[in-house]
Short mmCIF file of C-alpha atoms in Angstrom, two decimals:
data_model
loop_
_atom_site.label_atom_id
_atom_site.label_comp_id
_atom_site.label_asym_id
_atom_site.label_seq_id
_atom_site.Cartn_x
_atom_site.Cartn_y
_atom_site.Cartn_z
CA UNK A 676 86.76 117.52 100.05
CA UNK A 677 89.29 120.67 99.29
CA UNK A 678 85.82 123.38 99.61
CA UNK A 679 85.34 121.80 103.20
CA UNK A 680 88.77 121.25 104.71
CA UNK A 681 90.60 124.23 102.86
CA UNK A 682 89.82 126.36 105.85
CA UNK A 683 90.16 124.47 108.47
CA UNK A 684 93.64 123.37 107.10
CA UNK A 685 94.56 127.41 106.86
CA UNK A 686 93.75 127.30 110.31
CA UNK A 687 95.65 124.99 111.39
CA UNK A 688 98.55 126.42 109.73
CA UNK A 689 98.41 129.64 111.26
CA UNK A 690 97.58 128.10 115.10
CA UNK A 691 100.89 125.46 114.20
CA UNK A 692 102.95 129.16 113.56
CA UNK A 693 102.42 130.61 116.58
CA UNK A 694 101.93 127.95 119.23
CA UNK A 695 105.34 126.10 117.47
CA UNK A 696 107.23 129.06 118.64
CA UNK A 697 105.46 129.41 122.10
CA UNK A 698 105.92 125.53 122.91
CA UNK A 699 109.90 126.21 122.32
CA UNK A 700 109.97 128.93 125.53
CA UNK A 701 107.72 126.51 126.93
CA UNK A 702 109.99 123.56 127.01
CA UNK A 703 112.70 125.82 128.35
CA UNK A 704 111.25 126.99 130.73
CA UNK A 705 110.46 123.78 131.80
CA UNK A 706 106.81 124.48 132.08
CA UNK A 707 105.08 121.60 130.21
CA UNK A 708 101.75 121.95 131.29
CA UNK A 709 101.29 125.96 130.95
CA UNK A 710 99.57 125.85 128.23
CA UNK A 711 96.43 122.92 129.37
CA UNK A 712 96.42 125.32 132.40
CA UNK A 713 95.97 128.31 130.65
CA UNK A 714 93.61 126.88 128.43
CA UNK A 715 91.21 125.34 130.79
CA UNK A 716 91.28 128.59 132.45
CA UNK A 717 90.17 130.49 129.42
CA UNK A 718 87.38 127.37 128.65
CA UNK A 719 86.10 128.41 132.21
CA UNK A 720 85.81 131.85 131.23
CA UNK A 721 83.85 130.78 128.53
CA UNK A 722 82.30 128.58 130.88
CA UNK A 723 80.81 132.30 132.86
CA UNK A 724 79.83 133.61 129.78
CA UNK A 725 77.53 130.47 128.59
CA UNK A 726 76.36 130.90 132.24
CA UNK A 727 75.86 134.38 131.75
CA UNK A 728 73.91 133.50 128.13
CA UNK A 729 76.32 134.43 125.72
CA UNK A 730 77.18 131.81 123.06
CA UNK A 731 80.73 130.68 122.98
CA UNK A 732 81.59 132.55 119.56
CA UNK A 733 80.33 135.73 120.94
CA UNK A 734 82.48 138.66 121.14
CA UNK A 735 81.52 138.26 125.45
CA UNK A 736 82.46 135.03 125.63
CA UNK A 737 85.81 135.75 123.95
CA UNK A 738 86.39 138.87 126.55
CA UNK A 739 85.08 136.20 129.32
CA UNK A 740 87.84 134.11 128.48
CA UNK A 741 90.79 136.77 128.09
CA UNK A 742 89.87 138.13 131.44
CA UNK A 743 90.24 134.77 132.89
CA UNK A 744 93.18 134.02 130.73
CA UNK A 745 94.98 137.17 131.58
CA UNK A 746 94.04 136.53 135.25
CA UNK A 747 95.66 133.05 135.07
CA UNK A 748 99.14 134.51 133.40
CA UNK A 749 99.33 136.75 135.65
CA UNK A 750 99.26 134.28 138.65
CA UNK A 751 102.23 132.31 137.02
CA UNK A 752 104.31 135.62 136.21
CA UNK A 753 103.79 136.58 140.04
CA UNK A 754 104.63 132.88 141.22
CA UNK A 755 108.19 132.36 139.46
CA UNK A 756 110.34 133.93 141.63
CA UNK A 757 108.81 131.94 144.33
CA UNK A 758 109.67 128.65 142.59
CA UNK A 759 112.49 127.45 144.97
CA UNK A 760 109.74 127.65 147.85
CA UNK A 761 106.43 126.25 144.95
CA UNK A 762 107.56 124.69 142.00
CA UNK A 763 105.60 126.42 139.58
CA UNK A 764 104.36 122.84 137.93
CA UNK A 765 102.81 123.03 141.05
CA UNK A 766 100.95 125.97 140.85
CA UNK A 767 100.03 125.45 137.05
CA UNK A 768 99.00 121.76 138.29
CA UNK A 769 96.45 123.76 141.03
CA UNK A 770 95.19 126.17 138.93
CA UNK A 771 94.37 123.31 135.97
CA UNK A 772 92.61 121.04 138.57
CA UNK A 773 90.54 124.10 140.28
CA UNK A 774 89.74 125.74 136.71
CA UNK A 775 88.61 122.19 135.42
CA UNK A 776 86.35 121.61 138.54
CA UNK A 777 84.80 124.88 138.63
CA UNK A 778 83.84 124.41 134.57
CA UNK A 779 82.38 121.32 135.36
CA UNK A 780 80.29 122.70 138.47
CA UNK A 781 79.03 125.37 136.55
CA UNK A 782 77.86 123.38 133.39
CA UNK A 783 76.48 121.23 134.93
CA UNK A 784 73.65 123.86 135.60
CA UNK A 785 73.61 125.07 132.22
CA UNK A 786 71.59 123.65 129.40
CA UNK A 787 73.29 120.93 127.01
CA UNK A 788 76.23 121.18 129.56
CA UNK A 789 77.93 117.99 128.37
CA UNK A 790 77.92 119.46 124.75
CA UNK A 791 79.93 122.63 125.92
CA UNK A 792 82.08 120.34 127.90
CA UNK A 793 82.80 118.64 124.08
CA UNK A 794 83.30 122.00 122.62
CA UNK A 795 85.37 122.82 124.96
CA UNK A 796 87.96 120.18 124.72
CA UNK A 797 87.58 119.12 120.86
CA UNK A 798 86.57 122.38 118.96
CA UNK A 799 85.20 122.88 115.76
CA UNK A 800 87.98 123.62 113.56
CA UNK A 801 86.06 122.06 110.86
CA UNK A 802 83.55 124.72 111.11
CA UNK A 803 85.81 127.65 110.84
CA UNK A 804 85.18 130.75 108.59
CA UNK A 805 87.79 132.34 106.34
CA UNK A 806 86.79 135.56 108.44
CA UNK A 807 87.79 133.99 111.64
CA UNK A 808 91.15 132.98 110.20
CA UNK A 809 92.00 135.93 108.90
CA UNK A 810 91.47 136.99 112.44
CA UNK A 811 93.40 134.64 114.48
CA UNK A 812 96.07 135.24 111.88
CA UNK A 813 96.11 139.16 112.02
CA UNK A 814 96.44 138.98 115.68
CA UNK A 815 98.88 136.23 115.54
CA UNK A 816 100.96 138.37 112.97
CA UNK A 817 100.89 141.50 115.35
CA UNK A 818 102.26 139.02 118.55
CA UNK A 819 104.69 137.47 116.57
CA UNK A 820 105.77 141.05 115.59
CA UNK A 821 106.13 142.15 119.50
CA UNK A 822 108.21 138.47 120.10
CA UNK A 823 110.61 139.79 116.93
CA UNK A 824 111.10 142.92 117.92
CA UNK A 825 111.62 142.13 121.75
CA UNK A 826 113.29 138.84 120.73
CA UNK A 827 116.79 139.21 122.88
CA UNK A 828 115.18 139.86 126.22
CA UNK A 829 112.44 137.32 125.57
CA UNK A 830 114.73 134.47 124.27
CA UNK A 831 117.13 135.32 127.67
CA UNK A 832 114.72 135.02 130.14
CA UNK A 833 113.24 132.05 128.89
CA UNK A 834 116.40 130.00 127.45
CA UNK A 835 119.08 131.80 129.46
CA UNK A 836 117.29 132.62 133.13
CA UNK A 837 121.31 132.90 134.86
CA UNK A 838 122.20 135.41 131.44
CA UNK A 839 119.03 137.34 132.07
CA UNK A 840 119.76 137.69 135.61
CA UNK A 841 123.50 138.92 135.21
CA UNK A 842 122.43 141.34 132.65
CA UNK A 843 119.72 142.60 135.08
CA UNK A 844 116.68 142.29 132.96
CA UNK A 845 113.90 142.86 134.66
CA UNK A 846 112.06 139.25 134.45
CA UNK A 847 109.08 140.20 135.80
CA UNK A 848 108.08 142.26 133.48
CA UNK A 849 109.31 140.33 130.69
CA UNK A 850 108.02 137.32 131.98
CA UNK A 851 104.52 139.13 131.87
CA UNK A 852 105.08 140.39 128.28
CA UNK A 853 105.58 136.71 127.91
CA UNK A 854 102.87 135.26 129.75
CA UNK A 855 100.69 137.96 128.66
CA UNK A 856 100.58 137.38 124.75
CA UNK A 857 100.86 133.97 125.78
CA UNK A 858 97.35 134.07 127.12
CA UNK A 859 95.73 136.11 124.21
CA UNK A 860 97.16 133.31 122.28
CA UNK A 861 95.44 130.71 123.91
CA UNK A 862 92.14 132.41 124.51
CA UNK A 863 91.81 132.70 120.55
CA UNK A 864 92.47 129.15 119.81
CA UNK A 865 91.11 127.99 122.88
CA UNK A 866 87.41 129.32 121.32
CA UNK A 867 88.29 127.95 118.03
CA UNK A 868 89.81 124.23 118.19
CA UNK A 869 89.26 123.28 122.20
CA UNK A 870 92.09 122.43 124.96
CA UNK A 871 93.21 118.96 123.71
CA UNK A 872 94.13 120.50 120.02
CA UNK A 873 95.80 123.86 121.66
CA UNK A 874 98.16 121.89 123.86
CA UNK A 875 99.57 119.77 120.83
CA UNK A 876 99.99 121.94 118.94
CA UNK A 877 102.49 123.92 121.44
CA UNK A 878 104.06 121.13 122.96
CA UNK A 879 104.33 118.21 120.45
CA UNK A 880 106.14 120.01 117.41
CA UNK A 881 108.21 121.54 119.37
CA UNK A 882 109.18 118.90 121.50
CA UNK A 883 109.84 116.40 118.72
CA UNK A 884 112.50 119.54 116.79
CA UNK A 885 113.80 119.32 119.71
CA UNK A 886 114.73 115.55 118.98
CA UNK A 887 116.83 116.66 116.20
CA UNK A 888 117.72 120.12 115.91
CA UNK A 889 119.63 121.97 118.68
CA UNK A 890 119.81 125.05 116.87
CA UNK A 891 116.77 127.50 117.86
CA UNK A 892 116.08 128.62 114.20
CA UNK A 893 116.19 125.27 112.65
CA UNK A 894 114.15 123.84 115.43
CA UNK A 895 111.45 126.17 114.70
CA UNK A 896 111.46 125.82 110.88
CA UNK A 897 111.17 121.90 111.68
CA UNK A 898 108.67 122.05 114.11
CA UNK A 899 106.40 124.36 111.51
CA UNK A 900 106.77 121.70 109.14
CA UNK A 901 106.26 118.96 111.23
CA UNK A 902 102.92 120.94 112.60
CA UNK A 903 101.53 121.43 109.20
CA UNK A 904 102.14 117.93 107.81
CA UNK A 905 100.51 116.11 110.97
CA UNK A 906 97.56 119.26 110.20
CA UNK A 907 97.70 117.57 107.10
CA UNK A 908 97.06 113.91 108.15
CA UNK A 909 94.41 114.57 110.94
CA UNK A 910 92.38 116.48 108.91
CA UNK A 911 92.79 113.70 105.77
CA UNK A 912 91.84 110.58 108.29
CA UNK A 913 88.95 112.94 109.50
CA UNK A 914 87.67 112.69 106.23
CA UNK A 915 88.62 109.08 105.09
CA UNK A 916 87.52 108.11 107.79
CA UNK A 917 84.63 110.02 108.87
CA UNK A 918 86.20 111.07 112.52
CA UNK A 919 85.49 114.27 114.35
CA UNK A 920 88.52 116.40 113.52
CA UNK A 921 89.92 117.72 116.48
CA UNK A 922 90.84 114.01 117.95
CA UNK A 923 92.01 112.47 114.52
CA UNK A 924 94.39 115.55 114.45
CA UNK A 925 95.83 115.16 118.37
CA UNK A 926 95.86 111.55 117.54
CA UNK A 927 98.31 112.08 114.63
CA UNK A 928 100.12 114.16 116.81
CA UNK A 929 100.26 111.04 119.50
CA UNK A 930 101.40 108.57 116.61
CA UNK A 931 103.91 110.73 115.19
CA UNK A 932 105.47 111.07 118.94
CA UNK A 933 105.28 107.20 118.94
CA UNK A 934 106.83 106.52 116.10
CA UNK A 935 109.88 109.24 116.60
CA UNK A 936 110.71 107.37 119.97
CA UNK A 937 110.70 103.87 118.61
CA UNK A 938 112.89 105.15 115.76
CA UNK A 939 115.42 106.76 118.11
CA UNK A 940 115.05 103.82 120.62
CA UNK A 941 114.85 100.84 118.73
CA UNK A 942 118.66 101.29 117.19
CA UNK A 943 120.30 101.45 120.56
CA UNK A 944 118.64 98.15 121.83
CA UNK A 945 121.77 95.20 122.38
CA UNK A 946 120.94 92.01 120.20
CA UNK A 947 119.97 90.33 124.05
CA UNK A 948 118.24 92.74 125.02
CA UNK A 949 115.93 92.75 121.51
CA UNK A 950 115.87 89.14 122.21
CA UNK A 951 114.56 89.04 125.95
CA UNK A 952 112.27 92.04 125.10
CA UNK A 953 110.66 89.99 121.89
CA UNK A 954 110.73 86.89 123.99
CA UNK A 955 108.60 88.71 126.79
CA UNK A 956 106.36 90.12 124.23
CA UNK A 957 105.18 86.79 122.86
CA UNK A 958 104.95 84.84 126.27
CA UNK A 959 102.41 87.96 127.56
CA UNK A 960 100.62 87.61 124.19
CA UNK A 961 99.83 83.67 124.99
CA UNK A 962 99.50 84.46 128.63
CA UNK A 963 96.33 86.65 127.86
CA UNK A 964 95.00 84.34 125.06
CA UNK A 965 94.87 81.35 127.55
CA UNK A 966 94.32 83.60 130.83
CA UNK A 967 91.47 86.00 128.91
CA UNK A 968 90.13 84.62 125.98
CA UNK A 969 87.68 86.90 125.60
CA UNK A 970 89.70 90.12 125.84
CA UNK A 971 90.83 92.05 122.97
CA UNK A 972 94.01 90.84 121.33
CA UNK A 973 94.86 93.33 119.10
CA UNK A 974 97.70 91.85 117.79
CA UNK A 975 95.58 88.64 116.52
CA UNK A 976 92.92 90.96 115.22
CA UNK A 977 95.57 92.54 113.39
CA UNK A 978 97.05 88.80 112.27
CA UNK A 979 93.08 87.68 111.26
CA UNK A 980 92.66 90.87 109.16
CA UNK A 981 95.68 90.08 107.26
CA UNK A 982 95.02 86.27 107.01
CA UNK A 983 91.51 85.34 107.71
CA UNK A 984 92.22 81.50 108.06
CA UNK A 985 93.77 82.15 111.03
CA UNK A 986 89.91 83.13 112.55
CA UNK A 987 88.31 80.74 110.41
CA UNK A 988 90.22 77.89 110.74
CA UNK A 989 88.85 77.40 114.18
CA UNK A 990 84.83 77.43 113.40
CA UNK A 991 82.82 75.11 112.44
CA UNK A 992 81.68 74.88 108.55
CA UNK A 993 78.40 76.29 109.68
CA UNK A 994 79.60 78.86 111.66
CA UNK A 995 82.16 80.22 108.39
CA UNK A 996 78.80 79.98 106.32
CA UNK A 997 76.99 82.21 108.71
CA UNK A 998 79.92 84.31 108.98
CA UNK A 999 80.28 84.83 104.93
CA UNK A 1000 76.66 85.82 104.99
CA UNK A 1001 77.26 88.61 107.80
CA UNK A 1002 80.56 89.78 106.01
CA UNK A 1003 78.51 90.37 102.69
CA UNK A 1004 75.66 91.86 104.49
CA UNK A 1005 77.85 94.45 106.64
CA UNK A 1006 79.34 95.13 102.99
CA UNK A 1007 75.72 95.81 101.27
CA UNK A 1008 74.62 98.25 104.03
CA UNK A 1009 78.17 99.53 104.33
CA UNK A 1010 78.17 100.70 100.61
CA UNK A 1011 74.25 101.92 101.06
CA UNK A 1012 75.53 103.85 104.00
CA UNK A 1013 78.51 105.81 102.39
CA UNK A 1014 76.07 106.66 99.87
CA UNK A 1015 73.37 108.32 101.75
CA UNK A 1016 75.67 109.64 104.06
CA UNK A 1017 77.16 111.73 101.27
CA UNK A 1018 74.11 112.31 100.46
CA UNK A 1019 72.90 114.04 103.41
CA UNK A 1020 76.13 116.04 103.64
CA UNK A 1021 75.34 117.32 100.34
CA UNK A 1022 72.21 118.52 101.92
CA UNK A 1023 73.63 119.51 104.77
CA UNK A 1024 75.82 121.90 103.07
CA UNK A 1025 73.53 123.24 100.06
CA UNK A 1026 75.22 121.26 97.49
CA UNK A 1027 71.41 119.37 96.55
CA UNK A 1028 68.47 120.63 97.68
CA UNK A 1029 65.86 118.65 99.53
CA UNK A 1030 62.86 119.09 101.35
CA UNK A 1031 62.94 119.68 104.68
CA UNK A 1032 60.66 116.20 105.87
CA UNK A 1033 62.91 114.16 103.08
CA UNK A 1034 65.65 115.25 104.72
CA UNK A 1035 64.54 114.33 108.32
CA UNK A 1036 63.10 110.92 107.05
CA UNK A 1037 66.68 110.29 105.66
CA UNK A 1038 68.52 111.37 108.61
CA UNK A 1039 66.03 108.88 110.82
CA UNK A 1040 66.52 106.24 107.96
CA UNK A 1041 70.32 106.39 108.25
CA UNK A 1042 69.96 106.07 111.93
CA UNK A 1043 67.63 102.90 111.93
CA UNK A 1044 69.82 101.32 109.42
CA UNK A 1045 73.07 101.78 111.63
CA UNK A 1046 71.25 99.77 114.43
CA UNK A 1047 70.56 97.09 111.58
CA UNK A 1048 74.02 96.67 110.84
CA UNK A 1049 74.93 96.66 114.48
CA UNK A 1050 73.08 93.65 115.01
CA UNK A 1051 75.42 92.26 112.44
CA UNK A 1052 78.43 93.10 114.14
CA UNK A 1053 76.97 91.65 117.48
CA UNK A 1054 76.41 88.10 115.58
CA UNK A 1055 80.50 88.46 114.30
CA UNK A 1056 81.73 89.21 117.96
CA UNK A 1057 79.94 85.86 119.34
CA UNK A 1058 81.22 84.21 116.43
CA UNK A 1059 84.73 85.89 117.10
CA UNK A 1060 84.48 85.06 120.62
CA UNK A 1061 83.55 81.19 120.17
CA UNK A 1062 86.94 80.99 117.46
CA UNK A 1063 88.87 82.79 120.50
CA UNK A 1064 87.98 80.02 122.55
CA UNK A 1065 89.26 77.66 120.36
CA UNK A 1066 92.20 79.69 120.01
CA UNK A 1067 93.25 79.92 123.39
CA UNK A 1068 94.96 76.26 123.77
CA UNK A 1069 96.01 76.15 119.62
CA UNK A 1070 97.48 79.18 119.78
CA UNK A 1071 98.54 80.65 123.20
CA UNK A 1072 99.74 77.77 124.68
CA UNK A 1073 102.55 77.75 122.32
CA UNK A 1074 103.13 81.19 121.98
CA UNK A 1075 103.33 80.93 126.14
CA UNK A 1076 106.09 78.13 125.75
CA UNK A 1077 107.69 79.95 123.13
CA UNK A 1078 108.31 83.06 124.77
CA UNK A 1079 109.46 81.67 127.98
CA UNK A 1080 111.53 78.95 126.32
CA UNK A 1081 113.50 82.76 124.25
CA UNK A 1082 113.47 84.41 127.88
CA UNK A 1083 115.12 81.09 129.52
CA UNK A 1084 117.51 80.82 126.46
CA UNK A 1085 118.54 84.41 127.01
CA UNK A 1086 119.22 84.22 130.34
CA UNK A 1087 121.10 80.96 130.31
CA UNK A 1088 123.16 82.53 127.54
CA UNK A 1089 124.05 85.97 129.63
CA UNK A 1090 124.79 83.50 132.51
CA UNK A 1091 127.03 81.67 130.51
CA UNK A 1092 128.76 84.62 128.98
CA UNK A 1093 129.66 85.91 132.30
CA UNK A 1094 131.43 82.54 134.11
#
């Protein structure tokens, strides 16, 4: 596991440095959405060059992309001081919705379009060479040199637009230094890790510092940390869990932003208003078990996995006996699977050797035994779905005369407390 996601880790470290710092001047500026825009426009300059038969790692495609890039930042750096008259959200919104719909026009007349369209967002981080991020990071190091040394100016126009303005900095041109390095940043890891994986990591470290640092050096430090720890735990679920890479790491991006707001939020709820809001919660829980039975209910798949009775309480004796014989036999192929699946990665990355036909004849065996075990799963949903039926009057009635019975108490009570 370390040989395979060493690099990919590095990686992520050195895109979470520079894109950490960007996403601050980002948020102040109070141009969220910069970065997708500029990204999608560099994907359709990549977009050209697969058009134009260059491969997306080519040294082309990359210069594709920068032109494009570099086209795009300029657009925004022209349209600021216009932004009383267009909002620039506005223009980064157009430009992101044109750029997206021209890709999409153009691959669809290239070969394996939809896979570049899956590069494009997701990446291959997982796939990256220690030459490539000793690249990204050189050129990082050298941009991150130009934002030191031209720190004031930069830091003013972006944090302090009113200080910048009174000092008579020239904001144009700084906002093109800005915009500018902003763009070779994004056409680098744009080409490396896709869209979705660019845009959290400049917006979601930073904005979550931001949650509880106010000091710009501090907030920095914390968003680096907070980067390479969610790096960290997308790249570790990737593996557990045998994920492609680039979602599980947005994704722990998107639960880490979860779980910050429901810590900050959950304190400041009133004792009645934690009441009405649990209350409501369990009424719309047995409103969809009795309403749509046969809709997912997370929260009772979540209840059966932690105490199966509650599932097989409601089948027949039968029904549990043909459901302990599809539990063991998801286990058997299961275990079978994780072994020849490590197997083939072996192969796959020259740890055993194997003969070519072996190889294939264990890649098409792994296939045909995934379709076996997903005719298991299909016999556990219709036994899942005749317990839910069961379920829907044992269960959700109550829970449906429970929570309205809390939200009625409530409101009686606030009633009462105010006469």
């Amino acid at each position: 596991m370390i040989e395979l996601l060493l690099w990919p880790l590095v990686a992520g470290f050195v895109l979470d440095g520079i894109h950490a710092y960007f996403g601050m001047h980002v948020l102040a500026r109070g141009v969220v959405f910069v970065d997708l825009s500029l990204a999608q426009v560099a994907a359709l300059g990549l977009t050209i060059a697969i058009l134009a038969g260059h491969s997306v790692q080519s040294e082309a495609g990359y210069w594709y992309a920068f032109a494009f890039a570099i086209g795009g930042a300029a657009l925004f750096a022209l349209a600021r001081p216009y932004e009383k008259l267009l909002q620039q959200e506005a223009v980064i919104g157009i430009v992101y919705a044109v750029s997206a719909s021209i890709g999409v026009l153009a691959l669809d007349r290239a070969p394996q379009g939809a896979e570049h369209i899956k590069q494009l967002l997701i990446g291959s981080i997982l796939i990256v060479t220690p030459q490539e991020v000793a690249h990204i990071a050189l050129l990082y190091a050298a941009i991150g040199a130009v934002h030191l040394i031209f720190r004031q100016p930069l830091l003013e126009v972006s944090f302090h637009p009113l200080l910048a303005a009174a000092l008579r900095r020239n904001v144009l041109f700084w906002d093109v230094v800005f915009y500018g390095s902003f763009a070779l940043v994004v056409t680098s890891s744009v080409r490396m890790v896709g869209v979705l994986l660019v845009f959290s990591y400049l917006i979601i470290p930073a904005a979550l510092a931001g949650l509880f640092a106010v000091d710009l050096r501090w907030r920095l430090l914390l968003a680096w940390a907070l980067g390479a720890g969610l790096t960290a735990v997308g790249l570790y679920a990737s593996w557990t869990w045998d994920l492609p890479t680039g979602p599980a790491i947005v994704t722990a991006f998107g639960a880490a932003t979860a779980l910050v707001v429901l810590g900050l939020s959950v304190p400041k709820l009133t004792m009645r208003a934690a009441a009405l809001f649990a209350s409501a919660v369990v009424a719309l829980a047995g409103l969809l078990l009795v309403a749509f039975p046969a809709m997912d209910q997370p929260w009772l798949d979540a209840l059966e996995d932690i105490a199966p009775p509650v599932q097989t309480a409601f089948l027949s004796s039968g029904e549990r006996f043909t459901r302990n014989e599809v539990l063991d036999s998801i286990a058997r192929a299961r275990a079978e699977l994780l072994r020849l699946r490590a197997l083939e990665q072996d192969v796959r990355w020259g740890k055993i050797e194997m003969e070519p036909d072996k190889a294939e004849r264990l890649r098409q065996y792994l296939a045909g035994r995934s379709e076996i075990s997903a005719g298991d799963q299909l016999v556990l949903r219709h036994l899942h779905g005749k317990g839910r039926e069961r379920q829907r009057l044992a269960l959700g009635l109550p829970l449906l005369i429970i929570g309205f019975g809390g939200i009625y108490a409530v409101r009686r009570g606030r009633r009462h407390g105010t006469t």
